[in-house]
XYZ file of C-alpha atoms in Angstrom:
202
model
C -27.699 -30.897 -27.613
C -26.359 -27.091 -27.029
C -29.167 -26.788 -25.157
C -29.291 -29.256 -22.992
C -25.227 -28.250 -22.214
C -26.230 -25.015 -21.407
C -29.062 -25.905 -19.134
C -26.457 -28.298 -17.278
C -24.377 -25.508 -17.096
C -26.933 -23.146 -15.856
C -28.162 -25.564 -13.183
C -24.559 -26.130 -11.425
C -23.842 -22.219 -11.456
C -27.319 -21.299 -9.650
C -26.361 -24.484 -7.775
C -22.570 -23.803 -6.922
C -23.632 -20.150 -6.421
C -26.131 -20.886 -3.746
C -23.338 -23.560 -2.164
C -20.794 -21.269 -2.017
C -22.429 -18.034 -0.953
C -23.561 -19.905 1.859
C -20.176 -20.876 2.815
C -19.196 -17.332 2.771
C -22.085 -15.962 4.457
C -21.505 -18.714 7.130
C -18.085 -19.173 7.580
C -16.532 -16.157 5.927
C -14.710 -14.919 9.096
C -12.967 -17.759 9.418
C -11.960 -18.284 5.687
C -10.425 -14.794 5.736
C -8.855 -15.049 9.278
C -6.739 -17.636 7.560
C -5.334 -15.498 4.655
C -4.821 -12.516 6.659
C -1.100 -13.105 6.977
C -0.907 -13.398 3.367
C -3.233 -9.734 3.006
C -0.263 -8.523 5.198
C 2.693 -9.625 3.535
C 1.199 -8.419 -0.068
C 0.111 -5.225 1.430
C 3.788 -5.093 2.573
C 5.029 -5.900 -0.703
C 3.025 -3.575 -2.881
C 2.955 -0.580 -0.635
C 6.570 0.026 1.245
C 5.302 3.419 2.385
C 2.490 2.228 4.930
C 2.653 -0.077 8.084
C 0.459 -2.606 7.580
C -1.862 -4.511 10.575
C -4.780 -6.232 9.470
C -7.841 -7.562 11.112
C -11.312 -8.353 11.388
C -13.629 -6.094 13.143
C -17.589 -6.699 13.673
C -19.753 -4.087 12.595
C -23.451 -3.697 13.097
C -24.034 -4.022 9.384
C -21.588 -7.247 9.174
C -17.576 -8.253 9.752
C -15.066 -5.492 8.320
C -11.619 -6.229 7.339
C -9.754 -3.317 8.674
C -6.398 -2.241 7.731
C -4.947 -0.397 10.255
C -1.975 1.669 8.299
C 0.430 4.385 9.200
C 2.688 6.052 7.001
C 6.250 5.460 7.301
C 7.383 8.316 5.208
C 5.822 11.833 5.246
C 3.165 12.186 2.032
C 3.259 15.677 0.396
C -0.708 17.542 0.323
C -0.109 20.937 -0.586
C 1.564 24.349 0.150
C 2.739 23.777 4.070
C 0.580 20.186 3.720
C 1.775 16.919 4.254
C 0.694 13.291 6.229
C 3.060 13.536 8.943
C 5.161 10.268 9.743
C 3.315 7.559 11.697
C -0.317 9.306 10.852
C -2.477 6.726 10.930
C -4.578 6.075 7.708
C -6.870 3.314 8.209
C -9.106 1.706 5.350
C -12.059 -1.222 5.704
C -13.358 -3.630 3.597
C -16.619 -5.942 3.902
C -15.967 -9.320 3.987
C -19.071 -10.321 2.187
C -16.598 -7.573 -1.039
C -13.807 -9.300 -0.051
C -15.229 -12.770 -0.904
C -16.659 -12.511 -4.301
C -13.521 -13.274 -6.363
C -13.446 -16.342 -4.411
C -17.304 -17.512 -4.665
C -16.921 -16.658 -8.494
C -13.833 -18.269 -8.651
C -15.200 -21.844 -7.369
C -19.000 -21.401 -9.046
C -16.994 -21.136 -12.316
C -15.031 -24.267 -11.382
C -17.874 -26.134 -10.868
C -20.180 -24.861 -13.638
C -17.434 -25.470 -16.160
C -18.179 -28.500 -18.776
C -15.910 -31.479 -17.828
C -14.891 -34.519 -19.234
C -14.373 -36.854 -16.280
C -15.063 -36.797 -12.243
C -10.563 -36.492 -12.253
C -10.519 -33.657 -14.101
C -13.028 -31.764 -12.106
C -10.903 -32.776 -9.042
C -7.710 -32.180 -10.304
C -8.857 -28.710 -11.196
C -10.326 -27.920 -7.601
C -6.942 -29.066 -6.103
C -4.818 -26.749 -8.564
C -7.817 -24.103 -7.857
C -6.701 -23.731 -4.167
C -3.211 -22.198 -4.180
C -4.615 -20.110 -6.998
C -7.767 -18.997 -5.011
C -4.922 -17.709 -2.444
C -2.868 -15.521 -5.069
C -6.290 -14.408 -6.452
C -7.575 -12.805 -2.647
C -3.648 -11.620 -2.645
C -4.668 -9.702 -6.266
C -7.829 -8.260 -4.677
C -8.231 -7.424 -1.507
C -4.749 -5.807 -0.368
C -5.097 -3.711 -3.493
C -8.867 -2.337 -2.373
C -7.322 -1.506 1.086
C -4.418 0.332 -0.109
C -6.239 1.745 -2.976
C -8.597 3.408 -0.580
C -6.152 4.997 1.115
C -4.359 6.624 -2.183
C -7.690 7.560 -3.407
C -8.177 10.066 -0.593
C -4.636 11.239 -0.923
C -5.211 11.419 -4.398
C -8.226 13.318 -4.200
C -6.851 15.610 -1.517
C -3.990 16.676 -3.938
C -6.326 17.584 -6.333
C -8.198 19.936 -4.148
C -5.065 21.613 -3.352
C -3.833 21.333 -7.225
C -0.640 19.710 -6.611
C 0.242 17.094 -9.453
C 0.619 13.544 -8.287
C 1.637 10.496 -10.487
C -1.405 8.034 -10.024
C -0.132 5.023 -8.366
C -0.272 1.533 -9.997
C -1.991 0.402 -6.512
C -4.612 3.087 -7.375
C -4.843 1.970 -11.035
C -5.183 -1.592 -10.178
C -8.075 -0.471 -7.392
C -10.217 0.856 -10.103
C -9.530 -1.834 -12.839
C -10.586 -4.219 -10.227
C -13.992 -2.361 -9.250
C -14.484 -1.798 -13.061
C -14.996 -5.561 -13.747
C -11.922 -6.911 -12.761
C -13.265 -8.493 -9.782
C -15.584 -10.647 -11.668
C -12.908 -11.346 -14.761
C -9.850 -12.646 -12.821
C -11.630 -15.385 -11.010
C -13.286 -17.025 -14.318
C -10.135 -16.520 -16.637
C -8.543 -18.240 -13.288
C -10.718 -21.157 -13.477
C -10.452 -21.666 -17.348
C -7.237 -21.688 -16.925
C -6.880 -24.499 -14.126
C -9.565 -26.643 -15.639
C -7.506 -26.301 -18.936
C -4.563 -27.174 -16.963
C -6.159 -30.027 -15.323
C -7.622 -31.154 -18.830
C -3.968 -31.169 -20.940
C -2.405 -32.828 -17.514
C -4.558 -36.168 -17.707
C -4.244 -35.851 -21.735
C -0.260 -36.110 -21.033
C -1.049 -39.399 -18.626
C -3.227 -40.608 -20.847
């Protein structure tokens, strides 16, 4: 019985991965485009030190999510060195990389064993706003984290002590496995929430 269940879950995982990977490849730009205002608002919240303008930029190797940021408060780097007000500090990320958490999230939702079809549908309905939260917790931090990483490295090169900002710590967490852990945990919570909701109705 357990082997049969594992085979079914594995099959759903493979099918879901193929479906959502294809969706991301074909419509990835359009999906991320709808979330650009959310990404910009999140960046302004987590880093008031920079202005934030986010856009999609086509490249030879694929579309990039570009953060066109400008310094709002001069940032010291070392003796007599600083990033002045108004200086451009751009950062970019590949769209495929940005979509990984969403693909994993919906994969996990479809692969998670449901007791009935209503449970599956309710988990997906709950999952739609959660997917926006996932993107807000990943893409903005990746973009701003790349800027903070460059500033941190420049400060260390000049032997200037600078506290590691939370944005950079969160980006390191994401790149160290958090990009996979967050969507899977979110999917489990969505399915558990759907199951509890239906149990209360019954």
